[in-house]
């Protein structure tokens, strides 16, 4: 009887141990399932962060590829030595001797492509120029604004304030846009030959003065028959030497 009771107790202990082991296994699986469920949103969030972080440099690269405005002034695949100054960066040497040839080291700006005499693309090159400031250039090397408010026929001859800009492919020291005092040299389209011909043929009727826009003098010559011929002769001489010009103060063509 004691042996049977011991066997029954041992079976009960084995059953309890088996139940506890099964319960432990089931609890472990449930924990792993919970862990995977919670880890999925985190992985998705991590992926979103990763995708965002990888997209950021892409947008920055797109912004950096914008073409600068100066590129429109730079001819593509042209000679580097013929590029406008806005297309290059040069090491300017202001200690050069005035009026003497000078050589400067230059480099093309980004997005600018040029070649040498052998049609080989290059970035670093040299330019040869005369050592002088831009305002010291010849008048054919820059373009200035014109003024139609000053009188070209005056004593002394009038000047006006002009803004001058150096032409492309001309290299010089200092500012490429500078102010300068120039003589009044604009024209209104009046021809000296036409005025002289009218003064000789129809000067007695004031045709020359009417042509030049001087209406009062023209009416005076018309009603006085050219000052009885004296005024006519004087106007022929004055127009011939260029002393009498258009009423708007412009030059003859």
mmCIF file of C-alpha atoms in Angstrom:
data_model
loop_
_atom_site.group_PDB
_atom_site.id
_atom_site.type_symbol
_atom_site.label_atom_id
_atom_site.label_comp_id
_atom_site.label_asym_id
_atom_site.label_seq_id
_atom_site.Cartn_x
_atom_site.Cartn_y
_atom_site.Cartn_z
ATOM 1 C CA UNK A 1 0.000 0.000 0.000
ATOM 2 C CA UNK A 2 2.836 2.404 0.749
ATOM 3 C CA UNK A 3 4.429 1.666 -2.601
ATOM 4 C CA UNK A 4 1.188 2.442 -4.456
ATOM 5 C CA UNK A 5 0.823 5.761 -2.639
ATOM 6 C CA UNK A 6 4.404 6.667 -3.563
ATOM 7 C CA UNK A 7 3.737 5.848 -7.221
ATOM 8 C CA UNK A 8 0.608 7.997 -7.269
ATOM 9 C CA UNK A 9 2.494 10.896 -5.718
ATOM 10 C CA UNK A 10 5.279 10.559 -8.278
ATOM 11 C CA UNK A 11 2.757 10.554 -11.159
ATOM 12 C CA UNK A 12 1.144 13.705 -9.793
ATOM 13 C CA UNK A 13 4.551 15.406 -9.552
ATOM 14 C CA UNK A 14 5.371 14.413 -13.137
ATOM 15 C CA UNK A 15 2.016 15.762 -14.337
ATOM 16 C CA UNK A 16 2.593 19.089 -12.549
ATOM 17 C CA UNK A 17 6.092 19.323 -13.992
ATOM 18 C CA UNK A 18 4.780 18.602 -17.521
ATOM 19 C CA UNK A 19 2.047 21.222 -17.135
ATOM 20 C CA UNK A 20 4.540 23.849 -15.966
ATOM 21 C CA UNK A 21 6.895 23.083 -18.851
ATOM 22 C CA UNK A 22 4.105 23.418 -21.397
ATOM 23 C CA UNK A 23 2.980 26.669 -19.790
ATOM 24 C CA UNK A 24 6.551 28.016 -19.963
ATOM 25 C CA UNK A 25 6.834 27.149 -23.674
ATOM 26 C CA UNK A 26 3.495 28.754 -24.465
ATOM 27 C CA UNK A 27 4.426 31.943 -22.590
ATOM 28 C CA UNK A 28 7.743 32.161 -24.511
ATOM 29 C CA UNK A 29 5.987 31.925 -27.886
ATOM 30 C CA UNK A 30 3.497 34.573 -26.921
ATOM 31 C CA UNK A 31 6.308 36.881 -25.903
ATOM 32 C CA UNK A 32 8.110 36.381 -29.204
ATOM 33 C CA UNK A 33 4.907 37.115 -31.118
ATOM 34 C CA UNK A 34 4.382 40.309 -29.147
ATOM 35 C CA UNK A 35 7.970 41.318 -29.802
ATOM 36 C CA UNK A 36 7.652 40.853 -33.568
ATOM 37 C CA UNK A 37 4.367 42.762 -33.659
ATOM 38 C CA UNK A 38 5.884 45.714 -31.857
ATOM 39 C CA UNK A 39 9.056 45.599 -33.906
ATOM 40 C CA UNK A 40 7.249 45.947 -37.248
ATOM 41 C CA UNK A 41 6.167 49.600 -36.791
ATOM 42 C CA UNK A 42 9.639 50.406 -35.550
ATOM 43 C CA UNK A 43 11.204 48.882 -38.626
ATOM 44 C CA UNK A 44 8.729 50.777 -40.809
ATOM 45 C CA UNK A 45 9.567 53.993 -38.992
ATOM 46 C CA UNK A 46 13.255 53.255 -39.384
ATOM 47 C CA UNK A 47 12.723 52.677 -43.102
ATOM 48 C CA UNK A 48 10.893 55.984 -43.383
ATOM 49 C CA UNK A 49 13.748 57.710 -41.626
ATOM 50 C CA UNK A 50 16.243 55.997 -43.885
ATOM 51 C CA UNK A 51 14.333 56.943 -47.008
ATOM 52 C CA UNK A 52 14.024 60.519 -45.819
ATOM 53 C CA UNK A 53 17.701 60.750 -45.007
ATOM 54 C CA UNK A 54 18.633 59.328 -48.415
ATOM 55 C CA UNK A 55 16.290 61.704 -50.230
ATOM 56 C CA UNK A 56 17.732 64.813 -48.604
ATOM 57 C CA UNK A 57 21.070 64.761 -50.472
ATOM 58 C CA UNK A 58 19.132 64.140 -53.690
ATOM 59 C CA UNK A 59 17.258 67.426 -53.371
ATOM 60 C CA UNK A 60 20.443 69.232 -52.443
ATOM 61 C CA UNK A 61 22.128 67.846 -55.516
ATOM 62 C CA UNK A 62 19.203 68.991 -57.662
ATOM 63 C CA UNK A 63 19.517 72.512 -56.278
ATOM 64 C CA UNK A 64 23.262 72.589 -56.924
ATOM 65 C CA UNK A 65 22.767 71.678 -60.612
ATOM 66 C CA UNK A 66 20.997 74.933 -61.419
ATOM 67 C CA UNK A 67 22.748 76.757 -64.262
ATOM 68 C CA UNK A 68 24.135 80.190 -63.229
ATOM 69 C CA UNK A 69 23.017 83.275 -65.122
ATOM 70 C CA UNK A 70 26.478 84.085 -66.479
ATOM 71 C CA UNK A 71 26.487 80.887 -68.582
ATOM 72 C CA UNK A 72 24.247 82.577 -71.170
ATOM 73 C CA UNK A 73 27.090 85.013 -71.926
ATOM 74 C CA UNK A 74 29.669 82.252 -72.425
ATOM 75 C CA UNK A 75 29.922 80.606 -75.867
ATOM 76 C CA UNK A 76 30.099 76.819 -75.641
ATOM 77 C CA UNK A 77 33.314 75.125 -76.795
ATOM 78 C CA UNK A 78 34.873 78.410 -77.921
ATOM 79 C CA UNK A 79 38.424 79.538 -77.409
ATOM 80 C CA UNK A 80 39.196 80.084 -73.742
ATOM 81 C CA UNK A 81 41.233 83.188 -74.558
ATOM 82 C CA UNK A 82 38.172 84.715 -76.263
ATOM 83 C CA UNK A 83 35.757 84.201 -73.392
ATOM 84 C CA UNK A 84 34.127 87.297 -71.864
ATOM 85 C CA UNK A 85 35.516 88.288 -68.448
ATOM 86 C CA UNK A 86 32.264 87.215 -66.755
ATOM 87 C CA UNK A 87 33.049 83.597 -67.690
ATOM 88 C CA UNK A 88 36.448 83.348 -66.014
ATOM 89 C CA UNK A 89 38.347 84.119 -62.838
ATOM 90 C CA UNK A 90 41.830 85.595 -63.218
ATOM 91 C CA UNK A 91 44.687 86.373 -60.859
ATOM 92 C CA UNK A 92 45.005 90.055 -61.676
ATOM 93 C CA UNK A 93 48.424 91.593 -61.113
ATOM 94 C CA UNK A 94 48.093 95.328 -60.506
ATOM 95 C CA UNK A 95 51.852 95.749 -60.201
ATOM 96 C CA UNK A 96 52.412 95.338 -63.936
ATOM 97 C CA UNK A 97 54.101 98.146 -65.883
ATOM 98 C CA UNK A 98 51.627 100.483 -67.563
ATOM 99 C CA UNK A 99 51.490 100.095 -71.329
ATOM 100 C CA UNK A 100 53.534 96.884 -71.300
ATOM 101 C CA UNK A 101 52.230 93.399 -72.215
ATOM 102 C CA UNK A 102 51.049 91.353 -69.232
ATOM 103 C CA UNK A 103 50.099 87.693 -68.819
ATOM 104 C CA UNK A 104 47.507 86.588 -66.261
ATOM 105 C CA UNK A 105 46.571 83.080 -65.108
ATOM 106 C CA UNK A 106 42.853 82.398 -65.472
ATOM 107 C CA UNK A 107 40.355 79.621 -64.797
ATOM 108 C CA UNK A 108 36.903 79.086 -66.264
ATOM 109 C CA UNK A 109 33.905 79.299 -63.957
ATOM 110 C CA UNK A 110 31.689 76.259 -63.274
ATOM 111 C CA UNK A 111 29.442 75.067 -66.144
ATOM 112 C CA UNK A 112 31.652 76.860 -68.708
ATOM 113 C CA UNK A 113 33.354 74.786 -71.412
ATOM 114 C CA UNK A 114 36.108 76.083 -73.681
ATOM 115 C CA UNK A 115 38.981 74.739 -75.764
ATOM 116 C CA UNK A 116 42.493 75.774 -76.755
ATOM 117 C CA UNK A 117 43.922 76.280 -80.258
ATOM 118 C CA UNK A 118 44.186 72.488 -80.684
ATOM 119 C CA UNK A 119 40.512 71.991 -79.842
ATOM 120 C CA UNK A 120 41.362 70.384 -76.482
ATOM 121 C CA UNK A 121 39.094 71.231 -73.565
ATOM 122 C CA UNK A 122 40.869 73.041 -70.760
ATOM 123 C CA UNK A 123 40.057 74.795 -67.501
ATOM 124 C CA UNK A 124 43.279 76.655 -66.708
ATOM 125 C CA UNK A 125 44.773 78.991 -69.284
ATOM 126 C CA UNK A 126 46.544 82.352 -69.671
ATOM 127 C CA UNK A 127 45.474 85.577 -71.343
ATOM 128 C CA UNK A 128 47.688 88.286 -72.792
ATOM 129 C CA UNK A 129 46.693 91.925 -72.442
ATOM 130 C CA UNK A 130 48.136 95.397 -72.149
ATOM 131 C CA UNK A 131 48.649 96.650 -68.619
ATOM 132 C CA UNK A 132 46.119 99.498 -68.350
ATOM 133 C CA UNK A 133 42.897 100.358 -66.579
ATOM 134 C CA UNK A 134 39.567 100.102 -68.352
ATOM 135 C CA UNK A 135 39.018 103.867 -68.483
ATOM 136 C CA UNK A 136 42.364 104.203 -70.279
ATOM 137 C CA UNK A 137 41.300 102.034 -73.215
ATOM 138 C CA UNK A 138 40.830 103.369 -76.731
ATOM 139 C CA UNK A 139 37.375 104.732 -77.521
ATOM 140 C CA UNK A 140 36.743 101.795 -79.859
ATOM 141 C CA UNK A 141 37.081 99.313 -76.976
ATOM 142 C CA UNK A 142 34.039 100.484 -75.000
ATOM 143 C CA UNK A 143 30.481 101.685 -75.588
ATOM 144 C CA UNK A 144 29.046 104.774 -73.873
ATOM 145 C CA UNK A 145 25.576 106.162 -73.440
ATOM 146 C CA UNK A 146 24.544 109.111 -75.601
ATOM 147 C CA UNK A 147 22.922 112.337 -74.477
ATOM 148 C CA UNK A 148 20.395 114.287 -76.546
ATOM 149 C CA UNK A 149 20.086 117.138 -74.050
ATOM 150 C CA UNK A 150 23.393 118.917 -74.707
ATOM 151 C CA UNK A 151 24.245 121.311 -77.544
ATOM 152 C CA UNK A 152 26.924 120.165 -79.967
ATOM 153 C CA UNK A 153 27.239 123.663 -81.456
ATOM 154 C CA UNK A 154 28.442 125.820 -78.595
ATOM 155 C CA UNK A 155 31.531 127.655 -77.491
ATOM 156 C CA UNK A 156 33.160 126.136 -75.560
ATOM 157 C CA UNK A 157 31.938 122.739 -76.732
ATOM 158 C CA UNK A 158 29.706 121.104 -74.151
ATOM 159 C CA UNK A 159 30.399 117.813 -72.382
ATOM 160 C CA UNK A 160 28.055 115.366 -70.670
ATOM 161 C CA UNK A 161 28.362 112.578 -68.087
ATOM 162 C CA UNK A 162 28.326 109.201 -69.838
ATOM 163 C CA UNK A 163 28.380 105.638 -68.521
ATOM 164 C CA UNK A 164 30.759 103.450 -70.498
ATOM 165 C CA UNK A 165 30.960 99.644 -70.664
ATOM 166 C CA UNK A 166 33.970 97.719 -71.984
ATOM 167 C CA UNK A 167 33.257 95.441 -74.947
ATOM 168 C CA UNK A 168 33.385 91.668 -74.563
ATOM 169 C CA UNK A 169 36.726 89.962 -75.184
ATOM 170 C CA UNK A 170 38.556 93.179 -74.159
ATOM 171 C CA UNK A 171 40.506 92.650 -70.941
ATOM 172 C CA UNK A 172 41.645 95.460 -68.655
ATOM 173 C CA UNK A 173 42.248 96.320 -65.009
ATOM 174 C CA UNK A 174 39.660 97.798 -62.674
ATOM 175 C CA UNK A 175 35.920 98.241 -63.173
ATOM 176 C CA UNK A 176 34.506 97.386 -66.590
ATOM 177 C CA UNK A 177 31.733 99.978 -66.156
ATOM 178 C CA UNK A 178 32.949 103.498 -65.468
ATOM 179 C CA UNK A 179 31.791 107.135 -65.842
ATOM 180 C CA UNK A 180 33.415 109.478 -68.333
ATOM 181 C CA UNK A 181 33.002 113.063 -69.553
ATOM 182 C CA UNK A 182 32.397 113.089 -73.307
ATOM 183 C CA UNK A 183 31.733 115.762 -75.885
ATOM 184 C CA UNK A 184 28.218 116.117 -77.236
ATOM 185 C CA UNK A 185 28.331 114.144 -80.475
ATOM 186 C CA UNK A 186 24.787 112.999 -81.219
ATOM 187 C CA UNK A 187 22.992 113.644 -84.492
ATOM 188 C CA UNK A 188 19.373 114.258 -85.405
ATOM 189 C CA UNK A 189 19.713 113.080 -89.018
ATOM 190 C CA UNK A 190 20.364 116.453 -90.689
ATOM 191 C CA UNK A 191 22.763 116.400 -93.654
ATOM 192 C CA UNK A 192 25.308 119.171 -94.140
ATOM 193 C CA UNK A 193 25.217 118.768 -97.933
ATOM 194 C CA UNK A 194 21.444 119.213 -98.034
ATOM 195 C CA UNK A 195 21.554 122.323 -95.849
ATOM 196 C CA UNK A 196 24.305 123.881 -97.991
ATOM 197 C CA UNK A 197 22.454 123.097 -101.243
ATOM 198 C CA UNK A 198 19.249 124.673 -99.915
ATOM 199 C CA UNK A 199 21.164 127.738 -98.719
ATOM 200 C CA UNK A 200 22.702 128.289 -102.181
ATOM 201 C CA UNK A 201 19.555 127.665 -104.242
ATOM 202 C CA UNK A 202 16.608 128.630 -102.034
ATOM 203 C CA UNK A 203 18.357 130.558 -99.278
ATOM 204 C CA UNK A 204 16.555 133.755 -100.223
ATOM 205 C CA UNK A 205 13.259 132.127 -99.189
ATOM 206 C CA UNK A 206 14.651 130.751 -95.921
ATOM 207 C CA UNK A 207 14.559 127.103 -97.070
ATOM 208 C CA UNK A 208 17.878 126.345 -95.382
ATOM 209 C CA UNK A 209 16.704 127.709 -92.035
ATOM 210 C CA UNK A 210 13.388 125.863 -92.296
ATOM 211 C CA UNK A 211 15.256 122.630 -93.003
ATOM 212 C CA UNK A 212 17.440 123.062 -89.918
ATOM 213 C CA UNK A 213 14.393 123.666 -87.730
ATOM 214 C CA UNK A 214 15.015 127.387 -87.220
ATOM 215 C CA UNK A 215 11.532 128.693 -88.011
ATOM 216 C CA UNK A 216 11.933 132.264 -86.821
ATOM 217 C CA UNK A 217 15.048 132.875 -88.918
ATOM 218 C CA UNK A 218 13.343 131.169 -91.866
ATOM 219 C CA UNK A 219 10.334 133.458 -91.648
ATOM 220 C CA UNK A 220 12.639 136.472 -91.338
ATOM 221 C CA UNK A 221 14.516 135.521 -94.500
ATOM 222 C CA UNK A 222 11.268 134.729 -96.328
ATOM 223 C CA UNK A 223 9.619 138.105 -95.703
ATOM 224 C CA UNK A 224 12.834 140.088 -96.208
ATOM 225 C CA UNK A 225 13.794 138.232 -99.393
ATOM 226 C CA UNK A 226 16.919 136.930 -97.750
ATOM 227 C CA UNK A 227 17.792 140.294 -96.222
ATOM 228 C CA UNK A 228 17.946 141.647 -99.803
ATOM 229 C CA UNK A 229 20.531 138.965 -100.570
ATOM 230 C CA UNK A 230 22.981 139.887 -97.812
ATOM 231 C CA UNK A 231 21.552 137.451 -95.277
ATOM 232 C CA UNK A 232 21.559 134.723 -97.917
ATOM 233 C CA UNK A 233 25.270 135.141 -98.630
ATOM 234 C CA UNK A 234 26.107 135.186 -94.939
ATOM 235 C CA UNK A 235 24.152 131.954 -94.329
ATOM 236 C CA UNK A 236 25.936 130.235 -97.203
ATOM 237 C CA UNK A 237 29.265 131.025 -95.511
ATOM 238 C CA UNK A 238 28.071 130.086 -92.001
ATOM 239 C CA UNK A 239 26.535 126.774 -93.106
ATOM 240 C CA UNK A 240 29.537 126.036 -95.318
ATOM 241 C CA UNK A 241 31.983 126.264 -92.398
ATOM 242 C CA UNK A 242 29.585 124.418 -90.086
ATOM 243 C CA UNK A 243 28.972 127.327 -87.717
ATOM 244 C CA UNK A 244 25.186 127.178 -88.242
ATOM 245 C CA UNK A 245 23.764 123.753 -87.466
ATOM 246 C CA UNK A 246 20.457 122.076 -86.604
ATOM 247 C CA UNK A 247 18.214 123.808 -84.088
ATOM 248 C CA UNK A 248 18.201 120.754 -81.784
ATOM 249 C CA UNK A 249 21.935 121.147 -81.201
ATOM 250 C CA UNK A 250 22.908 117.907 -82.962
ATOM 251 C CA UNK A 251 25.698 117.316 -85.455
ATOM 252 C CA UNK A 252 25.410 116.966 -89.209
ATOM 253 C CA UNK A 253 25.538 113.483 -90.679
#
